[in-house]
PDB file of C-alpha atoms in Angstrom:
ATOM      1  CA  UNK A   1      16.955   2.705   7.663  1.00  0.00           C
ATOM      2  CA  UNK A   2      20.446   1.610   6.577  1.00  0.00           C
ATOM      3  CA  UNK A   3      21.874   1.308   3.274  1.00  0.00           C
ATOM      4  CA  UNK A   4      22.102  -2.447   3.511  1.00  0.00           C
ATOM      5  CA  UNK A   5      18.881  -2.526   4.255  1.00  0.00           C
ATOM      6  CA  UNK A   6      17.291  -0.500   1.680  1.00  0.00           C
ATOM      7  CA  UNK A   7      19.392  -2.469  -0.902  1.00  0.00           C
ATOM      8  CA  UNK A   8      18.432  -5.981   0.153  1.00  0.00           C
ATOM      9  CA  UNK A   9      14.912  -5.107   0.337  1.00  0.00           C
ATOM     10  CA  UNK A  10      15.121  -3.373  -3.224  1.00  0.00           C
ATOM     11  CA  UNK A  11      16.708  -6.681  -4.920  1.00  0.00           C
ATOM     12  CA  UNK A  12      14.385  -8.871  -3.099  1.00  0.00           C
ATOM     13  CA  UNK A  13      11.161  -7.200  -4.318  1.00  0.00           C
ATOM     14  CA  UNK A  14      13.089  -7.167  -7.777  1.00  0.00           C
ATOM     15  CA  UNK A  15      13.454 -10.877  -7.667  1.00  0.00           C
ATOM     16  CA  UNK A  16      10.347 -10.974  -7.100  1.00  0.00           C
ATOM     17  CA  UNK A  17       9.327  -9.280 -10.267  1.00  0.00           C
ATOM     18  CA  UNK A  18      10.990 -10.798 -12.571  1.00  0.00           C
ATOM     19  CA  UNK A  19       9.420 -14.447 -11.247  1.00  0.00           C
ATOM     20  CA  UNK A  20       6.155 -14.369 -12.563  1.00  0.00           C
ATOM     21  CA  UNK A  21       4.322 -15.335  -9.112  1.00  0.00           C
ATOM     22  CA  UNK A  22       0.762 -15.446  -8.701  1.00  0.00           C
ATOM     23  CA  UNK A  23      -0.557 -12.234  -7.188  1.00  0.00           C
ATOM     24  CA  UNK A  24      -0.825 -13.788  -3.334  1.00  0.00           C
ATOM     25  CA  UNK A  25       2.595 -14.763  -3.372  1.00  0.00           C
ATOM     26  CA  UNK A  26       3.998 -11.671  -5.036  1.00  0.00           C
ATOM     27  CA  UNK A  27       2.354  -9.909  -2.298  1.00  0.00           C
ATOM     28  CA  UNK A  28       4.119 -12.356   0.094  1.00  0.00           C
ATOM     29  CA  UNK A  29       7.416 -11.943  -1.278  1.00  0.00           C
ATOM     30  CA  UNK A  30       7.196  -7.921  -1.010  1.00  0.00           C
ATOM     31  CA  UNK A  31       5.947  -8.206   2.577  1.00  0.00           C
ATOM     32  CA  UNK A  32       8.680 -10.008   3.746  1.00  0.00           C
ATOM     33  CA  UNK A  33      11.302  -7.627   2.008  1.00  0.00           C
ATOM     34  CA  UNK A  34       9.720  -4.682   3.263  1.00  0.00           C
ATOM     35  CA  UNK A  35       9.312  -5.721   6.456  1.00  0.00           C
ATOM     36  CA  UNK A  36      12.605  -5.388   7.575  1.00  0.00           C
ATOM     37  CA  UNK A  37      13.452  -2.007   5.562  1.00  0.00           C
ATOM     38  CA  UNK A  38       9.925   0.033   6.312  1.00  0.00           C
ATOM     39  CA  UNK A  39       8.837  -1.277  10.102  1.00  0.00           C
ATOM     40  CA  UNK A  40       5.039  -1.122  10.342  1.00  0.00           C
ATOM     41  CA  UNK A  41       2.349  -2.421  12.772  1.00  0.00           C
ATOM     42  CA  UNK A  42       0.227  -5.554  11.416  1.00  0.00           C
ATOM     43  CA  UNK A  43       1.279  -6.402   8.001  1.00  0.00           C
ATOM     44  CA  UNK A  44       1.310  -4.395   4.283  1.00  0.00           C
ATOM     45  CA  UNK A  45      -2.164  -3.953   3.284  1.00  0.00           C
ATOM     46  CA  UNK A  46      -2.017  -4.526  -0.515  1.00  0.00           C
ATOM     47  CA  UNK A  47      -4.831  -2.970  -2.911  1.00  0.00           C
ATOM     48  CA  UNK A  48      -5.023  -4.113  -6.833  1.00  0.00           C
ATOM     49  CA  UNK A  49      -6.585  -0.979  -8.658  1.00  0.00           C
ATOM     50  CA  UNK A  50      -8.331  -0.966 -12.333  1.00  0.00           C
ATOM     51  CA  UNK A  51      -5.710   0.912 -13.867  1.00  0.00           C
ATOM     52  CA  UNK A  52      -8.572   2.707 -15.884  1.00  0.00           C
ATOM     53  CA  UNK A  53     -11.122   3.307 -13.843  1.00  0.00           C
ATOM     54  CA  UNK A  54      -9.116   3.442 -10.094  1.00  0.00           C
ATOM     55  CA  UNK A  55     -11.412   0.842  -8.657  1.00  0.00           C
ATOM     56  CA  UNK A  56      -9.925  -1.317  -5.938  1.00  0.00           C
ATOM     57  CA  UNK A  57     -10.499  -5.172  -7.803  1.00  0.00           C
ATOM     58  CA  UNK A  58      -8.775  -7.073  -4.802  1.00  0.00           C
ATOM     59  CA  UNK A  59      -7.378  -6.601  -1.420  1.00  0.00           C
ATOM     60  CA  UNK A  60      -4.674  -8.529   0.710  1.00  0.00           C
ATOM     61  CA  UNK A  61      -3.687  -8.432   4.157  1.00  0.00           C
ATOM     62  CA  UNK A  62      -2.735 -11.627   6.245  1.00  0.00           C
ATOM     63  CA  UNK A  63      -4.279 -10.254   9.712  1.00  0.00           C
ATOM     64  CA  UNK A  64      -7.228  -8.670   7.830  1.00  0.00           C
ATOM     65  CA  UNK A  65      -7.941 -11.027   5.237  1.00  0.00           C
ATOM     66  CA  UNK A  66     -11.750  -9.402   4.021  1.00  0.00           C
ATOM     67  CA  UNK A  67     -12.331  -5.450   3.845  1.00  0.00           C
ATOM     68  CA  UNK A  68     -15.785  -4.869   5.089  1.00  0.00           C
ATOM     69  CA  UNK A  69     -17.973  -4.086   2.542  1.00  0.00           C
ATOM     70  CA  UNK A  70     -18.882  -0.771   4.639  1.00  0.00           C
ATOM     71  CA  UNK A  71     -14.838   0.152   4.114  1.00  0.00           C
ATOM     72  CA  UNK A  72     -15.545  -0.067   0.456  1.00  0.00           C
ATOM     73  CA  UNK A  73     -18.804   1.639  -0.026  1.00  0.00           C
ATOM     74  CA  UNK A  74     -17.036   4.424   2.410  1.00  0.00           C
ATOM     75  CA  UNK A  75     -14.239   4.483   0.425  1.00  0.00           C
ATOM     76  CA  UNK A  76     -15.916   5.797  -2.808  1.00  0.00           C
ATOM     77  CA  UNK A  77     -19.315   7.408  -1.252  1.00  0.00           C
ATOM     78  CA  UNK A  78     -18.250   9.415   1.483  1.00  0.00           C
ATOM     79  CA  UNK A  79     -16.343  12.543   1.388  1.00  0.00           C
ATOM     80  CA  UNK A  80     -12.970  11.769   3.494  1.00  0.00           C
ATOM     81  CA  UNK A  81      -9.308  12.238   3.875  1.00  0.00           C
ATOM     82  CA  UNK A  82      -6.778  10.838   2.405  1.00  0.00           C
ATOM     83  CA  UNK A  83      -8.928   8.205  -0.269  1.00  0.00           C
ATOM     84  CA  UNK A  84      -7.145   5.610  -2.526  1.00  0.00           C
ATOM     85  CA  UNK A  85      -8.241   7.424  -5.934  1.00  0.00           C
ATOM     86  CA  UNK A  86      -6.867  10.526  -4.926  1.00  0.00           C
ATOM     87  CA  UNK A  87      -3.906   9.228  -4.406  1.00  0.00           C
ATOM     88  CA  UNK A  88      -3.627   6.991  -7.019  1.00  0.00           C
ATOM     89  CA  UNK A  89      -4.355  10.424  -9.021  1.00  0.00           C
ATOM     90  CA  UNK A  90      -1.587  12.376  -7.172  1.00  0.00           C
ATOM     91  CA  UNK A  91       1.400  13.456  -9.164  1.00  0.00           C
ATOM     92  CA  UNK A  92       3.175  12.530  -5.636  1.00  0.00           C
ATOM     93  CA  UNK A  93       1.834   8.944  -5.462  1.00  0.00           C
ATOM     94  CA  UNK A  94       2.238   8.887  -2.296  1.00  0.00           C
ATOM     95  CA  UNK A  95       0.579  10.494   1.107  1.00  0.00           C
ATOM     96  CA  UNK A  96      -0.075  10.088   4.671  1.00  0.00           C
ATOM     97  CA  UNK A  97      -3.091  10.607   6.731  1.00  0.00           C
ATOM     98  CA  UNK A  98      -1.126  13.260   9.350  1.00  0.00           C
ATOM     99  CA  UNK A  99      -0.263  14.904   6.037  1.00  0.00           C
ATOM    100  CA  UNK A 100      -3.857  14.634   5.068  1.00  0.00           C
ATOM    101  CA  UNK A 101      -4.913  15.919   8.341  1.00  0.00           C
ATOM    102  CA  UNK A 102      -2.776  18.627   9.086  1.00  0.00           C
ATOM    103  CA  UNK A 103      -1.231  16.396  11.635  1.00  0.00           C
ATOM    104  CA  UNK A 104      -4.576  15.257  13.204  1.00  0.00           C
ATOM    105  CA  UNK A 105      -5.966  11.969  12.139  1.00  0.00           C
ATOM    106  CA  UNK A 106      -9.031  11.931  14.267  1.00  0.00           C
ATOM    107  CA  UNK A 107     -10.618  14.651  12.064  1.00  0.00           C
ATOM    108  CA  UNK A 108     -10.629  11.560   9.670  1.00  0.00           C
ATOM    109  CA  UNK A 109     -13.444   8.926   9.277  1.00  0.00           C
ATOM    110  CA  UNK A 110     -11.611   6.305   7.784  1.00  0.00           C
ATOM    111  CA  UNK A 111      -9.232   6.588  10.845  1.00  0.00           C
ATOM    112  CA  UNK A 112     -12.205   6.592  13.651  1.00  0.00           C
ATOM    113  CA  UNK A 113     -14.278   3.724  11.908  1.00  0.00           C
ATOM    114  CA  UNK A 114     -11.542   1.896  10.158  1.00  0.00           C
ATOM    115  CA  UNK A 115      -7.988   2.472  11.588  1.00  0.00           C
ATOM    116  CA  UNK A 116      -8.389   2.920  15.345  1.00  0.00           C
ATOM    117  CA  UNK A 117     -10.505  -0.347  16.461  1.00  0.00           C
ATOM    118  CA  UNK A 118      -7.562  -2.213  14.549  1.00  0.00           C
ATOM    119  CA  UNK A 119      -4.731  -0.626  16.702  1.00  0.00           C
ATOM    120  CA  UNK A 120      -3.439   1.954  13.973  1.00  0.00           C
ATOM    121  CA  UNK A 121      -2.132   5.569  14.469  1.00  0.00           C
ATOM    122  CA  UNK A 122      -0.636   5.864  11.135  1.00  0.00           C
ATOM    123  CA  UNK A 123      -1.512   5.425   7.731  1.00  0.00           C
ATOM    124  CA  UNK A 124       0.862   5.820   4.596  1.00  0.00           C
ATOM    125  CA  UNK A 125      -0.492   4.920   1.097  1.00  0.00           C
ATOM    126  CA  UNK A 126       1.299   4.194  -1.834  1.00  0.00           C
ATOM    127  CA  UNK A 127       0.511   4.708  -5.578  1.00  0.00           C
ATOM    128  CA  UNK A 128       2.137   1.776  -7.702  1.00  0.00           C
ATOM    129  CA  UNK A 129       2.442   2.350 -10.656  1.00  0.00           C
ATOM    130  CA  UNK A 130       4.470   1.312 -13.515  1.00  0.00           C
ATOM    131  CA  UNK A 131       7.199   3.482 -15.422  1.00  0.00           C
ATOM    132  CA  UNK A 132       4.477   4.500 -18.066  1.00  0.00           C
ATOM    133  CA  UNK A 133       2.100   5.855 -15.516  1.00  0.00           C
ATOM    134  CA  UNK A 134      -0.249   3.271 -14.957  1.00  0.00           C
ATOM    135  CA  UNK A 135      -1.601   2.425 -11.900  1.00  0.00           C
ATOM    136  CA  UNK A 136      -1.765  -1.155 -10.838  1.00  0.00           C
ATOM    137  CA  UNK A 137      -2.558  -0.865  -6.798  1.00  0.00           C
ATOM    138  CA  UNK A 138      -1.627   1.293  -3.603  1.00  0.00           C
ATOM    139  CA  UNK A 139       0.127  -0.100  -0.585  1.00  0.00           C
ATOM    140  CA  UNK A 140      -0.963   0.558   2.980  1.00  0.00           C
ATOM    141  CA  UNK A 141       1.436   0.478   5.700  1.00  0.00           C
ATOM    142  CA  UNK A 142       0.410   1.537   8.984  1.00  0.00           C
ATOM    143  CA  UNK A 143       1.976   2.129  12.773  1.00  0.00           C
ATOM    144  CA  UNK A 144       0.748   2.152  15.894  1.00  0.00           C
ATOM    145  CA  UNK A 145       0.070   4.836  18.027  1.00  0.00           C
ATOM    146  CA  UNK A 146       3.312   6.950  19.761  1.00  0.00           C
ATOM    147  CA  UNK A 147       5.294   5.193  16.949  1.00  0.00           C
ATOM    148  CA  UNK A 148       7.623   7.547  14.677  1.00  0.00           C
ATOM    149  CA  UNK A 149       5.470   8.949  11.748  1.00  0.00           C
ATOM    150  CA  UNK A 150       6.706   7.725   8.426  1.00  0.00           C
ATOM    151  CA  UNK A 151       9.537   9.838   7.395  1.00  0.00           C
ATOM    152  CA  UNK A 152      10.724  11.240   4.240  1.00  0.00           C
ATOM    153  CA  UNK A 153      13.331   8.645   3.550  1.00  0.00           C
ATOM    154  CA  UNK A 154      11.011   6.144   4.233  1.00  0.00           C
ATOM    155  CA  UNK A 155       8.675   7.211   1.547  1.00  0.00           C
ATOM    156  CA  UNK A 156      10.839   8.450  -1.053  1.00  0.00           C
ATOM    157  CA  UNK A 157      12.421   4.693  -0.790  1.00  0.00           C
ATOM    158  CA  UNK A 158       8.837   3.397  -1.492  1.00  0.00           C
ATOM    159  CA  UNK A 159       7.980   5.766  -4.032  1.00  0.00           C
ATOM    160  CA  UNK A 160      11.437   4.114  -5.454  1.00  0.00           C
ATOM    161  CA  UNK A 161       9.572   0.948  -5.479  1.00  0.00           C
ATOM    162  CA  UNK A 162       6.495   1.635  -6.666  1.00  0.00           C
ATOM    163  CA  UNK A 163       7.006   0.202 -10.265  1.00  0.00           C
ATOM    164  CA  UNK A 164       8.034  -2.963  -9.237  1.00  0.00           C
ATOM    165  CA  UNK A 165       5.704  -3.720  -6.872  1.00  0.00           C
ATOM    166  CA  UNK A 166       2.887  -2.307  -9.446  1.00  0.00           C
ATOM    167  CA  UNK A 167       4.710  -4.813 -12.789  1.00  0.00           C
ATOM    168  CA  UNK A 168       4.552  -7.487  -9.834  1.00  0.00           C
ATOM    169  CA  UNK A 169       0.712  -7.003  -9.192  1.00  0.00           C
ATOM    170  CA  UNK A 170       0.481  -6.113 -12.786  1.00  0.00           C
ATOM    171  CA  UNK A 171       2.100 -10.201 -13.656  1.00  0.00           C
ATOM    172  CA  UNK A 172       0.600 -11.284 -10.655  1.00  0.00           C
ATOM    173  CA  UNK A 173      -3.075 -10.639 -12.294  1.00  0.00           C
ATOM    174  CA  UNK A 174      -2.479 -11.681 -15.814  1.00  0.00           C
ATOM    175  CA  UNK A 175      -1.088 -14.830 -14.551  1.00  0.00           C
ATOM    176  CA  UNK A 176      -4.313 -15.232 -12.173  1.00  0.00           C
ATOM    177  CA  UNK A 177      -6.448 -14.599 -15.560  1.00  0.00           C
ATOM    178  CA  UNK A 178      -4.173 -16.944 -17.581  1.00  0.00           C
ATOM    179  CA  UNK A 179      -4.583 -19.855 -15.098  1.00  0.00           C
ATOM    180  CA  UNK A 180      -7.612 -19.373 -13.260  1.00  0.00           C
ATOM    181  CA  UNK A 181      -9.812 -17.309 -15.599  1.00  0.00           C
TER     182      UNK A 181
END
């Protein structure tokens, strides 16, 4: 990933911020500027998170557009690698599932049930929260099998991110409230 690249996205998803969009077209907006910067398969899975209690409150993906409910109930019932609210919880903010794995995703559920019908080796997840701490979603990015793993500059660049893209969600939902209660 080029400088050039990194910075475009960066201002882009800043833009974006500073807009006051809805929450679907913030999520939009930071798609298309991170496509280019941070290639993954399918496109950015977007969470929104309770910033209190860590529960996922709504979930966007264009080629996935509902979560099965089974995802869900998996997601905070069953003992697994690599969950949301742990990360979310992480001082790191920020993980992979071959991290989680010790470089072997299969030994993951989520991965056999979830991932691997839909075409994904790879899954990288997010934390975003604001500059005070809070956090206001986690952002999935996946690849496909045989692809490069995510790499360190990839993620640090993300981690970068992370506050804007969580005030974004953060407006995006307070706007959603404030005009469609």
């Amino acid at each position: 990933m080029n400088e050039y690249t990194k910075r475009q996205s960066r201002n882009k998803i800043i833009r974006a911020t500073s807009q006051n969009l809805d929450l679907v077209t913030f999520w939009k907006e930071a798609s298309d500027a991170l496509s280019s910067a941070v290639p993954s398969y399918l496109s950015p899975c977007w969470f929104t998170l309770d910033p209190t209690s860590l529960l996922v409150t709504s979930h966007y993906q264009t080629e996935i557009p509902e979560l099965p409910t089974e995802w869900l109930a998996h997601e905070y019932y069953t003992d697994d690698f690599h969950k949301i609210v742990d990360i979310a919880r992480s001082e790191q903010g920020s993980s992979t599932l071959h991290e989680a794995t010790g470089g072997n995703p299969s030994r993951s559920v989520t991965w056999n049930e979830y991932m691997r019908p839909y075409g994904a080796g790879q899954e990288l997840l997010i934390a975003l929260r604001t500059r005070a701490g809070h956090n206001w979603g986690i952002l999935g990015l996946y690849r496909e099998p045989n692809r490069p793993l995510f790499d360190t500059d990839e993620i640090q660049f993300l981690r970068e991110l992370s506050p804007y893209l969580a005030e974004g969600a953060r407006h995006g939902l307070l706007l959603g409230e404030a005009t469609d209660p």
